[in-house]
C-alpha positions as a printed Julia matrix, in Angstrom:
258×3 Matrix{Float64}:
 -43.88   94.43  170.15
 -42.39   97.78  168.98
 -39.36   96.18  167.32
 -41.51   93.72  165.38
 -43.91   96.47  164.3
 -41.0    98.65  163.16
 -39.49   95.78  161.18
 -42.84   95.02  159.53
 -43.33   98.7   158.66
 -39.82   98.85  157.18
 -40.46   95.77  155.05
 -43.85   97.16  153.97
 -42.12  100.35  152.8
 -39.48   98.24  151.06
 -42.2    96.4   149.18
 -43.79   99.67  148.07
 -40.34  100.82  146.91
 -40.22   97.86  144.5
 -43.03   99.49  142.52
 -40.94  102.68  142.33
 -38.03  100.63  141.03
 -40.37   99.06  138.49
 -41.36  102.55  137.35
 -37.67  103.41  137.03
 -37.09  100.38  134.81
 -40.16  101.38  132.81
 -38.81  104.89  132.21
 -35.37  103.62  131.17
 -36.77  101.05  128.71
 -39.7   102.8   127.0
 -39.5   100.75  123.81
 -40.17   97.47  125.59
 -42.43   98.8   128.3
 -44.76  100.64  125.93
 -45.68   97.26  124.47
 -47.26   96.49  127.81
 -49.5    99.56  127.6
 -51.33   98.23  124.52
 -53.19   95.32  126.2
 -53.69   97.46  129.31
 -55.22  100.2   127.17
 -57.64   97.76  125.55
 -58.87   96.14  128.75
 -58.64   99.45  130.62
 -61.17  101.03  128.29
 -63.61   98.17  128.9
 -63.28   98.24  132.67
 -63.38  102.03  132.84
 -66.67  101.96  130.95
 -67.99   99.26  133.31
 -67.07  101.26  136.41
 -68.51  104.45  134.92
 -71.76  102.54  134.41
 -71.69  101.52  138.07
 -71.17  105.15  139.11
 -74.08  106.23  136.91
 -76.5   103.7   138.36
 -75.14  103.55  141.92
 -77.96  105.74  143.24
 -80.57  103.34  141.88
 -78.66  100.35  143.3
 -78.43  102.02  146.71
 -82.17  102.64  146.68
 -82.86   99.06  145.58
 -80.99   97.55  148.55
 -82.49   99.95  151.12
 -86.26   99.76  150.51
 -86.77   99.84  154.28
 -85.67  103.5   154.24
 -88.35  104.66  151.76
 -90.57  106.1   154.51
 -87.76  107.51  156.64
 -87.1   111.28  156.92
 -85.25  112.61  153.89
 -82.02  113.33  155.77
 -81.8   109.87  157.36
 -82.82  108.14  154.13
 -80.22  110.11  152.19
 -77.45  109.26  154.68
 -78.26  105.54  154.56
 -78.25  105.53  150.76
 -74.97  107.45  150.56
 -73.43  104.75  152.76
 -74.92  102.06  150.51
 -73.59  103.84  147.41
 -70.1   104.04  148.93
 -70.27  100.32  149.73
 -71.16   99.54  146.11
 -68.37  101.78  144.79
 -65.85  100.23  147.17
 -66.73   96.68  146.18
 -66.8    97.71  142.53
 -63.35   99.3   142.81
 -61.86   96.18  144.43
 -63.3    93.81  141.83
 -62.52   96.16  138.93
 -58.83   96.46  139.83
 -58.37   92.73  140.39
 -60.35   91.66  137.33
 -58.62   94.25  135.16
 -55.24   92.92  136.26
 -56.22   89.3   135.65
 -57.68   89.98  132.19
 -54.82   92.26  131.14
 -52.18   89.72  132.17
 -53.94   87.06  130.1
 -54.48   89.3   127.06
 -50.94   90.67  127.15
 -49.21   87.48  128.31
 -46.42   87.53  125.64
 -45.62   91.2   126.33
 -45.59   90.9   130.11
 -43.64   87.67  130.0
 -40.97   89.46  127.97
 -40.91   92.45  130.36
 -40.57   90.15  133.37
 -37.85   88.1   131.68
 -35.85   91.22  130.73
 -35.97   92.47  134.32
 -34.71   89.12  135.59
 -31.91   89.02  133.03
 -30.77   92.42  134.26
 -30.09   90.9   137.7
 -28.65   87.55  136.68
 -31.63   85.7   135.24
 -33.52   82.77  136.75
 -30.99   80.02  137.52
 -33.76   77.47  138.06
 -35.8    78.37  134.98
 -37.75   75.67  133.15
 -39.17   75.63  129.64
 -42.9    76.32  129.79
 -44.88   75.95  126.52
 -47.07   78.96  125.72
 -50.51   77.34  125.68
 -50.17   75.34  128.92
 -48.75   78.46  130.58
 -51.64   80.58  129.32
 -54.21   77.99  130.42
 -52.71   77.79  133.9
 -52.61   81.58  134.11
 -56.32   81.81  133.22
 -57.28   79.17  135.79
 -55.24   80.83  138.54
 -56.67   84.25  137.68
 -60.23   82.94  137.88
 -59.49   81.39  141.27
 -58.05   84.65  142.63
 -60.97   86.74  141.33
 -63.42   84.22  142.83
 -61.62   84.59  146.16
 -61.89   88.37  145.85
 -65.65   88.04  145.36
 -65.97   85.83  148.45
 -63.99   88.32  150.53
 -65.68   91.32  148.93
 -69.21   90.26  149.91
 -68.66   90.55  153.69
 -66.67   93.75  153.14
 -69.61   95.12  151.15
 -71.96   94.25  154.02
 -69.58   95.83  156.54
 -69.57   98.97  154.42
 -73.07   99.73  155.71
 -71.76  100.18  159.27
 -71.49  103.94  159.94
 -67.93  105.26  160.38
 -66.38  101.75  160.39
 -67.64  101.13  156.87
 -66.04  104.35  155.62
 -62.72  104.07  157.49
 -61.74  100.55  158.55
 -63.36   98.68  155.67
 -61.51  100.6   152.89
 -58.2    99.87  154.63
 -59.04   96.17  154.86
 -60.17   96.23  151.23
 -56.87   97.79  150.13
 -54.92   95.17  152.11
 -56.93   92.29  150.62
 -56.73   93.76  147.14
 -53.0    94.43  147.53
 -52.29   90.87  148.64
 -54.25   89.36  145.75
 -52.55   91.74  143.28
 -49.11   90.73  144.56
 -49.99   87.03  144.17
 -51.39   87.71  140.69
 -48.52   89.82  139.39
 -45.68   87.47  140.4
 -47.21   84.72  138.28
 -44.75   85.0   135.37
 -41.53   84.73  137.42
 -42.92   81.76  139.35
 -44.15   79.99  136.22
 -40.66   80.53  134.79
 -39.38   78.42  137.66
 -42.08   75.77  137.34
 -43.95   77.0   140.43
 -47.73   77.41  140.61
 -50.25   79.4   142.62
 -49.74   77.44  145.84
 -46.0    78.09  145.67
 -46.58   81.8   145.12
 -48.76   82.07  148.18
 -46.35   80.12  150.38
 -43.29   82.11  149.33
 -44.98   85.51  149.64
 -46.44   84.59  153.05
 -42.9    84.09  154.34
 -42.43   87.87  154.0
 -46.01   89.1   153.96
 -45.22   92.77  154.86
 -43.03   93.17  151.77
 -45.62   91.55  149.5
 -48.37   93.68  151.04
 -46.32   96.86  150.66
 -45.86   96.19  146.96
 -49.43   95.04  146.38
 -51.09   97.9   148.27
 -48.93  100.45  146.41
 -50.04   98.93  143.1
 -53.67   98.76  144.24
 -53.77  102.44  145.23
 -52.07  103.51  141.98
 -54.5   101.41  139.95
 -57.42  103.27  141.55
 -56.15  106.54  140.06
 -57.76  107.3   136.67
 -55.53  105.82  133.93
 -53.11  104.66  136.62
 -53.76  100.99  135.88
 -53.2   101.48  132.15
 -50.02  103.51  132.43
 -48.44  101.61  135.32
 -49.27   98.02  134.38
 -45.85   97.4   132.74
 -44.1    98.99  135.74
 -46.13   96.78  138.09
 -45.03   93.7   136.13
 -41.4    94.85  136.35
 -41.74   95.49  140.08
 -43.36   92.08  140.56
 -40.32   90.42  138.98
 -38.18   92.16  141.62
 -40.6    91.07  144.36
 -40.43   87.46  143.18
 -36.63   87.51  143.14
 -36.42   89.04  146.62
 -38.95   86.56  147.99
 -36.98   83.66  146.49
 -33.69   84.93  147.94
 -32.21   85.96  144.59
 -30.36   89.26  143.96
 -32.19   92.4   142.84
 -29.1    94.55  142.45
 -26.87   94.57  139.38
 -23.65   92.64  139.75
């Protein structure tokens, strides 16, 4: 229905705006936020090198998965292998962004926890906060991150296969990939605020599903920005700040200063 579609689009845009608000908080608090760049810079260098390696060898990989095209005319063979290369790059981009986020959140857990906590304090804090010891929190974060990345792999395999379909693989599949990646990023990034309230991965999913367009708007905005060179490194602290706002909105708590 038109009204429902308009409402969903409005909420999607509102979710994307939370990333912009996170960037605003980042700009106004450079001393704290710059701490979050350090772990992102470390893991970003590793994942950038890994993706660059994929780009370098993607032609060989495309040829390896299309041996049936060896005897085809050069033009047809080249077109098939370009499609295969794009499928590899698309799957690589999805897994790189999600794995980078998971690893960076684990490596920089103390920094990102502090950023998230400061954002919440700005809007009244977490009234239902519980004390979570560092090591159990870190262990749970690692386990949840592994589960989300494993889910991304399971979803990414059929998307990779669909990437070989002419036209559809280069238009529809990237959109689906961005939506899947955005959803998983949103679930990943709100981890700290939910842990602060004693809520785990299942709770995150259930709460975000209640307003999926908003969560998708935020997650897709982050996903697209993270695909930009150095975007993931520079915007990781802002994404964490925006995720704290998303968590508060999803839980029915204020995100405007009193």
